[in-house]
Structures are given as structure tokens and as C-alpha cells.
Amino acid sequence: MTRNHQLIYDQLIEIAPDSRPWISDHGSAAVPVVDDRVQLTDIADAAARAATLFEDTGIRPGDYCAVWLDAPLDIMIVIAALSAVGGVPVLISPALDAETLARMLEPVTITRIVTTSDRLAKCEQVQTLTQVDDWAELAGRLPATPPRRTSAVSMPGSAPYVVTHTSGTTGVPKLVQYTRKAADHQGYAQEVPAILGRLRGYAAVAVSPVHFRTVSGLLCALRRKVPLIVLADHSAESVARYVRRWQPIYLEAHPNTLMQWEHLADNGTLASVRHYVSTFDVIHPGTVSRLLAGSRYRFASFFEAYGQSELGGIAAKVHLKGFTGRRSRWGLGLGGHSTGWTAPGYSEARIVGPDGRPVPAGTPGRIQVRSEGQFQTYINRPEAAAANLDAEGWWDTGDYGKKTRFGRLILIDRQIERMTTIPSAIALEDVLLTRMPWLLEAIALEQDGRVRPVVAVRDRAFDRNAWQAAVSGLPPMAPPIVLDYDAFPRTATGKIRRSALAQQITGIHHDH
């Protein structure tokens, strides 16, 4: 197919006037949302006017501007507008506190921020920020501001396009910088499954609005003219209302979010979904099977992507309705979780031993990846980026795994979380959740030389007898610790912070 290299702003301003409206579960300070509908031409117009406003107020090519907003629609508009004039949006999670933000920004020259009125005072306490803009006030000035009449300013492919940040599970979050070339490649990589899946209906998306996945997904949707359902509220109740009304054929969310939506598959809510996508992390086979069973399509598919903030997608596999989850159900596959294959021409993975040299197929080691869409650097921690990247461009993911003879990538565990008593915590968790669908979460930790499961249950009391029957034949484990689902510490994309959970349960014993 002919490659389209245009980025978000230029795609927006070429939107046809009769384009299908997008659907939003939230309002915007800059565009009207009427009966859940928002016109793409309104978004494009707001971005064009905001571009003029940013340029008039001092944004120049290469200038960084932090963006600390809540509404995904507003974040999209600001990304488009800043990039139109060569500015670099630095996307800050709504969950972040001002103290952490100050520590993130301290080593870099980011002096301007666009934020919400309730955060103005917090931002003024961050010494590096000299210009604090209220987005609602800026949005109020848009109708009187002329729209930008030209396409986005021309910049080289190596120029920074957007900055997001890591979850900060091991300290201050790192600011991850992506180039225009990386954005182009990641958007293109997502176009391929969109074409193969022949997306003609709505695509519902419920992912972090400040993650690079949102940026590349927005680019893909604009390029392929796929109308989006943009979901800010990820609760099952809210999502169910929008899915029932607008009948999307595509649904994407974080793995842990999809786990909380499993029951929607049982009552027909997800019948319209033909293609599921889970990003950022592996997902348990039981969740995949249950969601696929809720689709009315005979050959519904589930695209499971294994990726990382620094790289985008690393590997992926496709599950088909009726053909997934069987190995774990019978207690096999305890050596790791299959993440599928890398995409030819986009990413490649290798396994290296302690000496840094590649190891033979089937031998576990550190997972290293080289990708067309990988990040450029951590702008607040360049030394940390350099430490994990070798001269040939191989990035050490921090994960431990192996490759099969046929190139399939098996994830065993994070390098710093490797178990001594079982081969793979992730694989054991797959089996526990598949054998016990009444569990909402299961995490295997090591405590006092034993495997210690930490679990949450779905709307019922923990059934110790059912647990004992289900773990029969599995490696010996200490009695499980039962927590409320909300008590599990998580990253912004829903991943369990295992080291924090281990500290949390220290001293808790349910051996009686």
C-alpha cells in the first residue's frame, strides 16, 4: 500500500466535512460534544486555532510544553496544535502529583505548562515552570483566534515529536522522547492490522490518554479514517452504556481493564465486537476466551500485543474464538507466557546471556529488542537510556525470556523479579486465573522461600475448598493472601507494581 507519512495535525486538517462523528463519553473545553457525538471538523478547527494561539504566545519549533489535562479530547487537540508549530508536547498523567512533577522536570528546560484550573496553584509551586496556562481560558479565546492556514511546520524525522513518561515504579518517572520518525513508524505498524481486520465500524478505545499508544493510535485512526469511541471513564458500567449504544466492532483497553470487563461478555454487551486488542502487557488466557465467547462473530479475534513504552509493540499474537487457553487449562506451559512473534521489518528480538552474547533457541536470558518505532532518549535521564542501549541499537527491555526454534518469544518474568522456586510467575498466574474464573486477580510472589499467591475475588467470598482443588498438581504454594482488587498497587497502564505489593504484604500471614 502507499505509505502516508503525514502526522496528526496534517491528517486532521484534511478531514472531509462529511466524516463520521467520533463518540465521546466526556466533554471538552474546546469543542462541543452533543448527544455523545463530536465532529472531527470541530476538532480540526480547534487544533488549527490553538496552533495560532500557541505560536502567538511564544511557542517556537523545538520548544517543550508540558500538558497536564484530564479529558482525552482536549489532550488530542493540544498535541495536534503544539506539533503544528513545531512545539513538543510533554504529556503528564492526571494521576501524578506536583512534587513528582517537579522532580521529573528539574533536570530539563521545560518552562511552560498547559493545565486545568484546579492545578494552577500546584504548577506555580514548581520552580522550573515560568508560564502556566489555564486550558479552559485558552479554549475560551479560540473562537476569536484565526485558524492556522498552512500545514504543520516542516521538521526533520529525527526531531522530537512528543514526550510521555514511564510509570515510575522504581523511582521518579522517566520522560520518554519520541521522534517524528518513530511516531510515523508506530502509526504505520498499527495500520496493518486495521487493514487486515477491515475496520468499517466504530473502534472503542479505553487506554491512558497520555501514553504514546494514544498518540500512535490516534494517528492510525486518522490515516485509516476509522471513527473512534473515546472513553475516559473505564468503569464497566460506563463502558457498557457506550458499547451497547454505538456497537463498536473493535475494542481496545489495558489487560487489567479488560479483566474487569469480563462479565460484560456474559450478558451480550460485547456481542458487536469482532476484534479485541490488549496492549502494554500480557493478558491471561481465561480473560481472552471469555471475551471472545461474548462476541456474536464466529471468527472473532483477539490481538494480544506485548510492548514497552520505549519501543511500542515488540511482539504479538492473534487468538481466535474457540482456540485459546487450552494449554493453561490443563496445567501445561508453566515455563512462561507466549507473546507471539515480532513484526518483520518493524521490530526484532534476541535473547542474550550474562555475557551479553546471543544464546541458542530455547535458552532463557535477557530480552533485547531493536525497533523502527523505539524512543530516542529519556530527556531527564539520558544516562539511564544510554545504559540500556548498545552500539548496534539493541535495547534491553528488563524482561527475561526465551525464543523457540520457530522464533516465538516466550516471556518468563521481569529480570529483577525472577523466581527461584518456580520457572515463571506469569505462567503460574495464567493457570490460576484460568482454573478459577471467580478470581479477578492473581499475583505470584516469593516470600520466605515459598510461592505466595496474592489474589482478589469477583463479588463473592474466597472459597478455600475450591482453591485447594484447583491448585492440585501445581507447585507447592503458601496459602493465598486475599486483598480487595483496589488494594493492588498499579502503574498508570494498570500493571501490578510487584515490588510495592511484596512490601505491602510483608508480615501478612494467612497460614492459620
Short mmCIF file of C-alpha atoms in Angstrom, two decimals:
data_model
loop_
_atom_site.label_atom_id
_atom_site.label_comp_id
_atom_site.label_asym_id
_atom_site.label_seq_id
_atom_site.Cartn_x
_atom_site.Cartn_y
_atom_site.Cartn_z
CA MET A 1 0.00 0.00 0.00
CA THR A 2 1.09 3.62 -0.49
CA ARG A 3 2.71 4.97 2.65
CA ASN A 4 1.19 8.05 4.24
CA HIS A 5 3.82 9.91 6.26
CA GLN A 6 1.62 12.79 7.44
CA LEU A 7 1.35 13.18 11.21
CA ILE A 8 -1.62 14.11 13.40
CA TYR A 9 -2.14 17.80 12.60
CA ASP A 10 -1.86 17.43 8.84
CA GLN A 11 -4.20 14.44 8.93
CA LEU A 12 -6.75 16.41 10.94
CA ILE A 13 -6.90 19.46 8.72
CA GLU A 14 -7.58 17.26 5.68
CA ILE A 15 -10.64 15.66 7.28
CA ALA A 16 -13.60 15.50 4.91
CA PRO A 17 -16.58 17.65 6.02
CA ASP A 18 -18.89 14.62 5.88
CA SER A 19 -16.67 12.38 8.06
CA ARG A 20 -18.50 10.25 10.60
CA PRO A 21 -18.56 11.92 14.00
CA TRP A 22 -16.48 10.42 16.78
CA ILE A 23 -18.13 9.38 20.01
CA SER A 24 -17.00 10.68 23.40
CA ASP A 25 -18.11 9.86 26.94
CA HIS A 26 -16.77 13.21 28.19
CA GLY A 27 -16.95 16.89 27.42
CA SER A 28 -14.26 19.21 26.12
CA ALA A 29 -13.27 22.79 26.87
CA ALA A 30 -12.62 23.38 23.17
CA VAL A 31 -15.26 21.54 21.12
CA PRO A 32 -18.97 20.76 21.58
CA VAL A 33 -19.98 17.19 22.40
CA VAL A 34 -23.68 16.80 21.58
CA ASP A 35 -25.51 13.56 22.36
CA ASP A 36 -22.14 11.78 22.70
CA ARG A 37 -21.06 12.96 19.23
CA VAL A 38 -18.14 15.23 18.38
CA GLN A 39 -17.47 16.37 14.82
CA LEU A 40 -13.94 15.77 13.56
CA THR A 41 -14.10 19.05 11.67
CA ASP A 42 -14.67 20.80 15.02
CA ILE A 43 -11.59 19.07 16.47
CA ALA A 44 -9.55 20.08 13.41
CA ASP A 45 -10.76 23.68 13.64
CA ALA A 46 -9.96 23.87 17.37
CA ALA A 47 -6.47 22.46 16.73
CA ALA A 48 -5.86 24.99 13.92
CA ARG A 49 -6.93 27.92 16.11
CA ALA A 50 -4.95 26.63 19.10
CA ALA A 51 -1.88 26.35 16.84
CA THR A 52 -2.17 30.07 16.03
CA LEU A 53 -2.65 30.85 19.72
CA PHE A 54 0.40 28.83 20.81
CA GLU A 55 2.54 30.49 18.15
CA ASP A 56 1.27 33.95 19.13
CA THR A 57 2.10 33.27 22.79
CA GLY A 58 5.69 32.25 22.12
CA ILE A 59 5.89 28.57 21.17
CA ARG A 60 8.70 28.05 18.64
CA PRO A 61 9.93 24.89 16.86
CA GLY A 62 11.67 22.63 19.37
CA ASP A 63 10.10 24.27 22.45
CA TYR A 64 8.81 21.86 25.07
CA CYS A 65 5.41 22.44 26.66
CA ALA A 66 4.05 20.22 29.44
CA VAL A 67 0.41 19.16 29.05
CA TRP A 68 -1.35 18.20 32.30
CA LEU A 69 -5.00 17.68 31.38
CA ASP A 70 -7.70 15.09 32.04
CA ALA A 71 -10.03 14.98 29.02
CA PRO A 72 -8.67 12.83 26.14
CA LEU A 73 -10.31 15.12 23.56
CA ASP A 74 -8.54 18.19 24.94
CA ILE A 75 -5.23 16.31 25.09
CA MET A 76 -5.62 15.32 21.41
CA ILE A 77 -6.30 18.93 20.39
CA VAL A 78 -3.30 20.28 22.30
CA ILE A 79 -0.99 17.59 20.88
CA ALA A 80 -2.09 18.48 17.34
CA ALA A 81 -1.81 22.23 17.90
CA LEU A 82 1.61 22.20 19.53
CA SER A 83 3.07 19.84 16.93
CA ALA A 84 1.66 22.05 14.14
CA VAL A 85 4.03 24.86 15.12
CA GLY A 86 6.94 22.55 15.94
CA GLY A 87 6.34 22.53 19.69
CA VAL A 88 6.89 19.32 21.63
CA PRO A 89 4.03 18.28 23.97
CA VAL A 90 5.21 16.64 27.20
CA LEU A 91 2.23 14.58 28.33
CA ILE A 92 1.76 14.34 32.10
CA SER A 93 -0.52 11.75 33.71
CA PRO A 94 -3.54 13.16 35.58
CA ALA A 95 -2.64 10.77 38.42
CA LEU A 96 0.73 12.42 39.02
CA ASP A 97 1.29 14.76 41.99
CA ALA A 98 3.02 18.13 41.83
CA GLU A 99 6.02 17.00 43.90
CA THR A 100 6.79 14.17 41.47
CA LEU A 101 6.27 16.51 38.52
CA ALA A 102 8.80 18.94 39.96
CA ARG A 103 11.38 16.16 40.33
CA MET A 104 10.76 15.00 36.75
CA LEU A 105 11.17 18.47 35.27
CA GLU A 106 14.08 19.64 37.40
CA PRO A 107 16.91 18.44 35.10
CA VAL A 108 15.32 19.68 31.82
CA THR A 109 14.41 23.05 30.35
CA ILE A 110 10.62 22.83 30.32
CA THR A 111 9.29 26.20 31.40
CA ARG A 112 5.69 26.16 30.16
CA ILE A 113 2.65 24.05 31.04
CA VAL A 114 -0.96 23.88 29.85
CA THR A 115 -3.21 22.56 32.58
CA THR A 116 -6.60 22.68 34.29
CA SER A 117 -7.70 25.50 36.59
CA ASP A 118 -7.60 23.27 39.68
CA ARG A 119 -3.88 22.55 39.07
CA LEU A 120 -2.74 26.15 38.53
CA ALA A 121 -1.62 26.67 42.10
CA LYS A 122 0.23 23.35 42.15
CA CYS A 123 2.08 24.26 38.96
CA GLU A 124 3.10 27.64 40.32
CA GLN A 125 4.94 25.77 43.09
CA VAL A 126 7.12 24.03 40.51
CA GLN A 127 10.06 26.40 40.24
CA THR A 128 11.08 25.46 36.69
CA LEU A 129 7.68 26.47 35.29
CA THR A 130 7.58 30.17 34.41
CA GLN A 131 4.43 30.17 32.23
CA VAL A 132 1.34 28.35 33.49
CA ASP A 133 -1.65 28.40 31.12
CA ASP A 134 -5.22 27.54 32.03
CA TRP A 135 -6.52 25.42 29.14
CA ALA A 136 -10.12 26.46 29.77
CA GLU A 137 -9.08 30.11 29.44
CA LEU A 138 -7.10 29.39 26.27
CA ALA A 139 -10.02 27.40 24.83
CA GLY A 140 -12.31 30.37 25.52
CA ARG A 141 -10.10 32.50 23.27
CA LEU A 142 -10.19 30.09 20.33
CA PRO A 143 -13.35 31.44 18.60
CA ALA A 144 -11.71 34.88 18.25
CA THR A 145 -8.38 33.40 17.09
CA PRO A 146 -7.87 32.81 13.34
CA PRO A 147 -7.06 29.21 12.37
CA ARG A 148 -3.63 28.29 11.04
CA ARG A 149 -3.84 28.41 7.24
CA THR A 150 -0.90 26.16 6.42
CA SER A 151 0.18 22.60 7.18
CA ALA A 152 2.44 21.78 10.12
CA VAL A 153 5.90 23.32 10.19
CA SER A 154 8.40 21.10 8.37
CA MET A 155 10.76 19.29 10.75
CA PRO A 156 13.33 16.50 10.20
CA GLY A 157 12.41 12.93 11.11
CA SER A 158 14.93 12.99 13.95
CA ALA A 159 13.23 16.00 15.59
CA PRO A 160 11.30 15.30 18.82
CA TYR A 161 7.55 14.91 18.29
CA VAL A 162 6.11 14.09 21.69
CA VAL A 163 7.30 13.16 25.20
CA THR A 164 5.45 10.82 27.54
CA HIS A 165 6.65 9.29 30.79
CA THR A 166 7.18 5.91 32.40
CA SER A 167 5.12 4.80 35.38
CA GLY A 168 7.93 5.43 37.84
CA THR A 169 7.59 2.12 39.67
CA THR A 170 11.28 2.24 40.59
CA GLY A 171 11.63 5.97 41.29
CA VAL A 172 10.99 9.29 39.54
CA PRO A 173 9.25 8.69 36.17
CA LYS A 174 11.49 9.00 33.13
CA LEU A 175 10.45 11.39 30.36
CA VAL A 176 10.43 9.33 27.17
CA GLN A 177 11.09 11.25 23.94
CA TYR A 178 9.88 10.01 20.55
CA THR A 179 10.91 11.44 17.21
CA ARG A 180 8.64 12.24 14.28
CA LYS A 181 10.07 9.19 12.50
CA ALA A 182 9.20 6.92 15.46
CA ALA A 183 5.64 8.29 15.56
CA ASP A 184 5.29 7.68 11.82
CA HIS A 185 6.53 4.08 12.13
CA GLN A 186 4.37 3.22 15.15
CA GLY A 187 1.29 4.63 13.45
CA TYR A 188 2.09 2.65 10.31
CA ALA A 189 2.62 -0.59 12.28
CA GLN A 190 -0.93 -0.25 13.59
CA GLU A 191 -2.38 0.41 10.15
CA VAL A 192 -1.56 -3.13 9.02
CA PRO A 193 -3.93 -4.96 11.44
CA ALA A 194 -6.54 -2.23 10.80
CA ILE A 195 -6.40 -3.05 7.09
CA LEU A 196 -6.36 -6.82 7.62
CA GLY A 197 -9.28 -6.54 10.06
CA ARG A 198 -11.23 -4.43 7.53
CA LEU A 199 -12.36 -1.98 10.18
CA ARG A 200 -15.56 -0.35 8.92
CA GLY A 201 -17.42 0.39 12.15
CA TYR A 202 -16.57 2.22 15.34
CA ALA A 203 -13.39 1.46 17.28
CA ALA A 204 -13.73 1.90 21.05
CA VAL A 205 -10.54 2.81 22.89
CA ALA A 206 -10.00 2.94 26.65
CA VAL A 207 -6.29 3.50 27.27
CA SER A 208 -4.24 6.11 29.12
CA PRO A 209 -4.65 9.41 27.20
CA VAL A 210 -1.05 10.42 27.93
CA HIS A 211 0.63 7.21 26.78
CA PHE A 212 2.34 7.08 23.39
CA ARG A 213 -0.12 4.33 22.45
CA THR A 214 -2.82 7.02 22.37
CA VAL A 215 -0.70 9.20 20.08
CA SER A 216 0.10 6.39 17.63
CA GLY A 217 -3.46 5.05 17.81
CA LEU A 218 -4.89 8.49 17.04
CA LEU A 219 -2.56 8.75 14.06
CA CYS A 220 -3.62 5.33 12.78
CA ALA A 221 -7.33 6.14 13.16
CA LEU A 222 -6.95 9.39 11.20
CA ARG A 223 -4.92 7.74 8.44
CA ARG A 224 -7.34 4.83 8.02
CA LYS A 225 -10.46 7.00 8.59
CA VAL A 226 -11.64 4.79 11.46
CA PRO A 227 -14.17 6.60 13.69
CA LEU A 228 -13.28 6.34 17.37
CA ILE A 229 -15.27 5.96 20.56
CA VAL A 230 -13.02 7.82 23.02
CA LEU A 231 -13.58 6.55 26.55
CA ALA A 232 -12.30 8.50 29.56
CA ASP A 233 -14.34 6.54 32.12
CA HIS A 234 -13.06 2.95 32.09
CA SER A 235 -15.57 1.57 34.59
CA ALA A 236 -17.54 -1.42 33.32
CA GLU A 237 -20.88 0.36 33.91
CA SER A 238 -19.96 3.39 31.82
CA VAL A 239 -18.28 1.39 29.05
CA ALA A 240 -21.30 -0.93 28.80
CA ARG A 241 -23.61 2.01 28.06
CA TYR A 242 -21.45 3.27 25.19
CA VAL A 243 -20.79 -0.18 23.73
CA ARG A 244 -24.50 -1.08 23.75
CA ARG A 245 -25.48 2.20 22.09
CA TRP A 246 -22.74 2.54 19.48
CA GLN A 247 -21.95 -1.13 18.76
CA PRO A 248 -18.19 -0.92 18.10
CA ILE A 249 -16.58 -3.73 16.12
CA TYR A 250 -13.15 -3.02 17.69
CA LEU A 251 -12.39 -2.69 21.41
CA GLU A 252 -9.01 -1.86 22.94
CA ALA A 253 -8.00 -1.50 26.58
CA HIS A 254 -5.27 -2.32 29.08
CA PRO A 255 -5.20 -6.03 30.07
CA ASN A 256 -6.25 -5.31 33.65
CA THR A 257 -9.15 -3.18 32.43
CA LEU A 258 -10.35 -6.00 30.18
CA MET A 259 -10.25 -8.36 33.16
CA GLN A 260 -12.71 -6.08 34.95
CA TRP A 261 -15.00 -6.14 31.90
CA GLU A 262 -15.18 -9.92 31.57
CA HIS A 263 -18.73 -10.11 32.93
CA LEU A 264 -19.92 -7.85 30.10
CA ALA A 265 -19.20 -10.75 27.75
CA ASP A 266 -21.79 -12.89 29.53
CA ASN A 267 -24.82 -10.62 29.08
CA GLY A 268 -24.48 -9.75 25.39
CA THR A 269 -22.96 -6.29 25.87
CA LEU A 270 -19.87 -7.16 23.80
CA ALA A 271 -21.70 -9.01 21.02
CA SER A 272 -20.82 -6.36 18.39
CA VAL A 273 -17.07 -6.67 18.99
CA ARG A 274 -15.28 -8.56 16.25
CA HIS A 275 -11.71 -7.53 17.14
CA TYR A 276 -10.30 -7.12 20.66
CA VAL A 277 -6.88 -5.58 21.28
CA SER A 278 -4.92 -5.58 24.51
CA THR A 279 -1.74 -3.54 24.76
CA PHE A 280 1.23 -2.90 27.08
CA ASP A 281 1.29 -6.25 28.86
CA VAL A 282 0.45 -9.93 28.54
CA ILE A 283 -3.14 -10.96 29.20
CA HIS A 284 -4.36 -14.16 30.80
CA PRO A 285 -5.84 -16.85 28.51
CA GLY A 286 -9.02 -17.17 30.57
CA THR A 287 -9.85 -13.50 30.03
CA VAL A 288 -9.24 -13.85 26.29
CA SER A 289 -11.51 -16.90 25.99
CA ARG A 290 -14.34 -15.33 27.94
CA LEU A 291 -14.28 -12.06 25.97
CA LEU A 292 -14.20 -13.88 22.64
CA ALA A 293 -17.14 -16.04 23.70
CA GLY A 294 -19.14 -12.84 24.18
CA SER A 295 -18.81 -11.85 20.51
CA ARG A 296 -21.54 -12.82 18.06
CA TYR A 297 -18.93 -13.37 15.35
CA ARG A 298 -17.93 -16.94 14.69
CA PHE A 299 -14.31 -16.00 13.98
CA ALA A 300 -13.86 -13.14 16.45
CA SER A 301 -10.21 -12.34 17.09
CA PHE A 302 -8.15 -11.09 20.00
CA PHE A 303 -4.88 -9.31 19.19
CA GLU A 304 -2.53 -9.61 22.18
CA ALA A 305 0.37 -7.17 21.96
CA TYR A 306 3.45 -7.30 24.16
CA GLY A 307 5.17 -3.93 24.23
CA GLN A 308 7.03 -1.33 26.21
CA SER A 309 6.88 2.45 26.45
CA GLU A 310 10.36 2.75 24.99
CA LEU A 311 9.67 0.55 21.97
CA GLY A 312 5.98 0.44 21.16
CA GLY A 313 4.91 -3.04 20.08
CA ILE A 314 7.53 -5.78 20.48
CA ALA A 315 5.64 -8.96 19.60
CA ALA A 316 2.05 -10.01 19.10
CA LYS A 317 -0.20 -12.99 18.55
CA VAL A 318 -3.79 -13.46 17.46
CA HIS A 319 -6.27 -15.61 19.39
CA LEU A 320 -9.33 -16.90 17.56
CA LYS A 321 -12.66 -17.66 19.18
CA GLY A 322 -12.72 -21.24 20.48
CA PHE A 323 -8.98 -21.86 20.06
CA THR A 324 -7.27 -20.25 23.04
CA GLY A 325 -6.45 -21.02 26.66
CA ARG A 326 -6.36 -24.80 26.40
CA ARG A 327 -2.73 -25.38 27.45
CA SER A 328 -3.11 -23.46 30.69
CA ARG A 329 -6.41 -25.12 31.48
CA TRP A 330 -4.67 -28.48 31.68
CA GLY A 331 -1.77 -27.19 33.77
CA LEU A 332 0.79 -27.12 30.96
CA GLY A 333 3.01 -24.28 29.85
CA LEU A 334 4.35 -23.37 33.31
CA GLY A 335 7.65 -22.26 31.77
CA GLY A 336 6.44 -18.89 30.52
CA HIS A 337 3.82 -16.92 28.57
CA SER A 338 3.93 -16.89 24.79
CA THR A 339 3.87 -13.34 23.42
CA GLY A 340 3.89 -14.38 19.76
CA TRP A 341 6.24 -13.11 17.07
CA THR A 342 7.92 -9.83 16.24
CA ALA A 343 6.72 -7.93 13.17
CA PRO A 344 9.08 -8.42 10.20
CA GLY A 345 10.60 -5.14 9.08
CA TYR A 346 9.44 -3.33 12.22
CA SER A 347 10.96 -5.00 15.28
CA GLU A 348 13.33 -7.85 16.07
CA ALA A 349 14.13 -9.55 19.36
CA ARG A 350 17.06 -11.57 20.61
CA ILE A 351 17.94 -13.38 23.85
CA VAL A 352 21.34 -12.77 25.44
CA GLY A 353 23.15 -14.46 28.30
CA PRO A 354 25.02 -12.89 31.22
CA ASP A 355 27.95 -12.06 28.91
CA GLY A 356 25.69 -10.10 26.55
CA ARG A 357 26.04 -12.60 23.72
CA PRO A 358 23.04 -14.20 21.96
CA VAL A 359 22.08 -17.65 23.24
CA PRO A 360 20.63 -20.63 21.31
CA ALA A 361 16.88 -21.14 20.84
CA GLY A 362 15.19 -22.45 23.99
CA THR A 363 17.83 -20.96 26.33
CA PRO A 364 16.48 -18.31 28.74
CA GLY A 365 18.13 -14.94 29.00
CA ARG A 366 17.60 -11.19 28.79
CA ILE A 367 15.18 -9.99 26.11
CA GLN A 368 16.67 -7.30 23.89
CA VAL A 369 14.77 -5.56 21.09
CA ARG A 370 15.53 -3.31 18.14
CA SER A 371 12.56 -1.44 16.67
CA GLU A 372 11.79 1.15 13.99
CA GLY A 373 9.47 2.87 16.47
CA GLN A 374 11.69 2.98 19.52
CA PHE A 375 12.23 6.09 21.58
CA GLN A 376 15.15 8.50 21.27
CA THR A 377 16.16 9.11 24.89
CA TYR A 378 14.94 9.92 28.40
CA ILE A 379 15.25 13.69 28.40
CA ASN A 380 15.53 13.83 32.20
CA ARG A 381 17.70 10.70 32.50
CA PRO A 382 19.83 10.37 29.33
CA GLU A 383 22.39 8.27 31.21
CA ALA A 384 19.70 5.67 32.01
CA ALA A 385 18.76 5.46 28.32
CA ALA A 386 22.40 5.06 27.28
CA ALA A 387 22.99 2.33 29.88
CA ASN A 388 20.36 0.02 28.34
CA LEU A 389 21.16 0.67 24.68
CA ASP A 390 24.16 -0.88 22.90
CA ALA A 391 26.07 0.50 19.93
CA GLU A 392 24.01 -1.56 17.46
CA GLY A 393 20.69 -0.19 18.73
CA TRP A 394 19.60 -3.18 20.85
CA TRP A 395 17.51 -2.07 23.82
CA ASP A 396 17.50 -4.22 26.97
CA THR A 397 13.83 -4.48 27.93
CA GLY A 398 14.42 -5.58 31.52
CA ASP A 399 12.44 -8.75 30.78
CA TYR A 400 13.65 -12.35 30.96
CA GLY A 401 12.54 -14.91 28.42
CA LYS A 402 13.46 -17.24 25.57
CA LYS A 403 12.78 -17.83 21.88
CA THR A 404 11.60 -21.09 20.35
CA ARG A 405 13.15 -22.73 17.30
CA PHE A 406 10.50 -21.04 15.17
CA GLY A 407 11.12 -17.55 16.59
CA ARG A 408 8.20 -17.35 19.01
CA LEU A 409 9.02 -15.12 22.00
CA ILE A 410 8.28 -16.53 25.48
CA LEU A 411 8.13 -14.10 28.39
CA ILE A 412 9.20 -15.65 31.68
CA ASP A 413 9.31 -12.72 34.12
CA ARG A 414 10.90 -9.33 34.71
CA GLN A 415 14.66 -9.75 35.20
CA ILE A 416 14.54 -8.30 38.72
CA GLU A 417 11.50 -10.42 39.66
CA ARG A 418 12.72 -13.88 38.64
CA MET A 419 11.51 -16.68 40.89
CA THR A 420 13.79 -19.28 42.49
CA THR A 421 11.06 -21.80 43.37
CA ILE A 422 9.12 -21.94 40.06
CA PRO A 423 10.12 -21.28 36.43
CA SER A 424 7.71 -18.39 35.80
CA ALA A 425 5.32 -16.37 37.96
CA ILE A 426 3.43 -15.11 34.89
CA ALA A 427 2.78 -18.65 33.65
CA LEU A 428 1.55 -19.80 37.08
CA GLU A 429 -0.80 -16.80 37.23
CA ASP A 430 -2.20 -17.77 33.82
CA VAL A 431 -3.05 -21.22 35.15
CA LEU A 432 -4.59 -19.95 38.41
CA LEU A 433 -6.86 -17.47 36.65
CA THR A 434 -7.89 -20.00 34.00
CA ARG A 435 -8.71 -22.71 36.54
CA MET A 436 -10.53 -20.28 38.84
CA PRO A 437 -12.58 -17.80 36.77
CA TRP A 438 -14.03 -16.47 40.04
CA LEU A 439 -10.65 -14.84 40.73
CA LEU A 440 -10.36 -11.25 39.48
CA GLU A 441 -6.59 -11.07 40.04
CA ALA A 442 -3.80 -13.48 40.98
CA ILE A 443 -0.16 -12.50 41.53
CA ALA A 444 2.56 -14.99 42.46
CA LEU A 445 5.28 -13.58 44.72
CA GLU A 446 8.09 -15.21 46.68
CA GLN A 447 8.06 -14.84 50.44
CA ASP A 448 10.30 -16.72 52.88
CA GLY A 449 11.41 -19.13 50.19
CA ARG A 450 7.88 -20.08 49.15
CA VAL A 451 5.49 -19.04 46.40
CA ARG A 452 2.94 -16.74 47.99
CA PRO A 453 -0.16 -16.05 45.85
CA VAL A 454 -1.98 -12.73 46.35
CA VAL A 455 -5.50 -12.80 44.95
CA ALA A 456 -8.72 -10.81 44.59
CA VAL A 457 -12.13 -12.39 44.05
CA ARG A 458 -15.14 -11.42 41.91
CA ASP A 459 -18.17 -10.44 44.01
CA ARG A 460 -18.04 -13.45 46.32
CA ALA A 461 -16.23 -14.81 49.34
CA PHE A 462 -12.93 -16.62 48.86
CA ASP A 463 -13.61 -20.36 48.50
CA ARG A 464 -10.75 -22.21 50.18
CA ASN A 465 -12.00 -25.66 49.18
CA ALA A 466 -12.29 -24.65 45.54
CA TRP A 467 -8.80 -23.19 45.76
CA GLN A 468 -7.33 -26.42 47.11
CA ALA A 469 -8.97 -28.44 44.34
CA ALA A 470 -7.76 -26.03 41.64
CA VAL A 471 -4.10 -25.97 42.75
CA SER A 472 -3.86 -29.75 42.87
CA GLY A 473 -0.88 -30.84 40.83
CA LEU A 474 0.70 -27.38 40.76
CA PRO A 475 3.98 -26.50 42.51
CA PRO A 476 3.65 -26.15 46.32
CA MET A 477 2.40 -22.74 47.43
CA ALA A 478 1.81 -20.94 50.70
CA PRO A 479 -1.83 -20.20 51.50
CA PRO A 480 -3.04 -17.21 49.46
CA ILE A 481 -3.43 -13.69 50.76
CA VAL A 482 -6.78 -12.20 49.74
CA LEU A 483 -6.94 -8.46 49.03
CA ASP A 484 -9.57 -6.14 47.61
CA TYR A 485 -8.94 -5.54 43.92
CA ASP A 486 -8.38 -1.81 44.51
CA ALA A 487 -5.69 -2.58 47.09
CA PHE A 488 -3.25 -3.82 44.43
CA PRO A 489 -0.68 -1.08 43.65
CA ARG A 490 -0.67 -0.34 39.91
CA THR A 491 1.04 1.70 37.24
CA ALA A 492 -0.83 4.21 35.05
CA THR A 493 -1.47 1.45 32.50
CA GLY A 494 -2.81 -0.99 35.08
CA LYS A 495 0.25 -3.20 35.55
CA ILE A 496 0.77 -4.57 39.05
CA ARG A 497 3.70 -2.98 40.86
CA ARG A 498 5.05 -6.27 42.19
CA SER A 499 7.81 -4.86 44.40
CA ALA A 500 5.32 -2.50 46.06
CA LEU A 501 2.87 -5.38 46.53
CA ALA A 502 5.61 -7.52 48.09
CA GLN A 503 6.34 -4.75 50.61
CA GLN A 504 2.62 -4.33 51.26
CA ILE A 505 2.06 -7.96 52.20
CA THR A 506 5.21 -8.36 54.30
CA GLY A 507 4.11 -9.54 57.70
CA ILE A 508 0.67 -10.63 56.48
CA HIS A 509 0.24 -14.34 57.00
CA HIS A 510 -2.88 -16.39 56.39
CA ASP A 511 -1.38 -19.72 57.33
CA HIS A 512 -3.90 -20.37 60.07
#
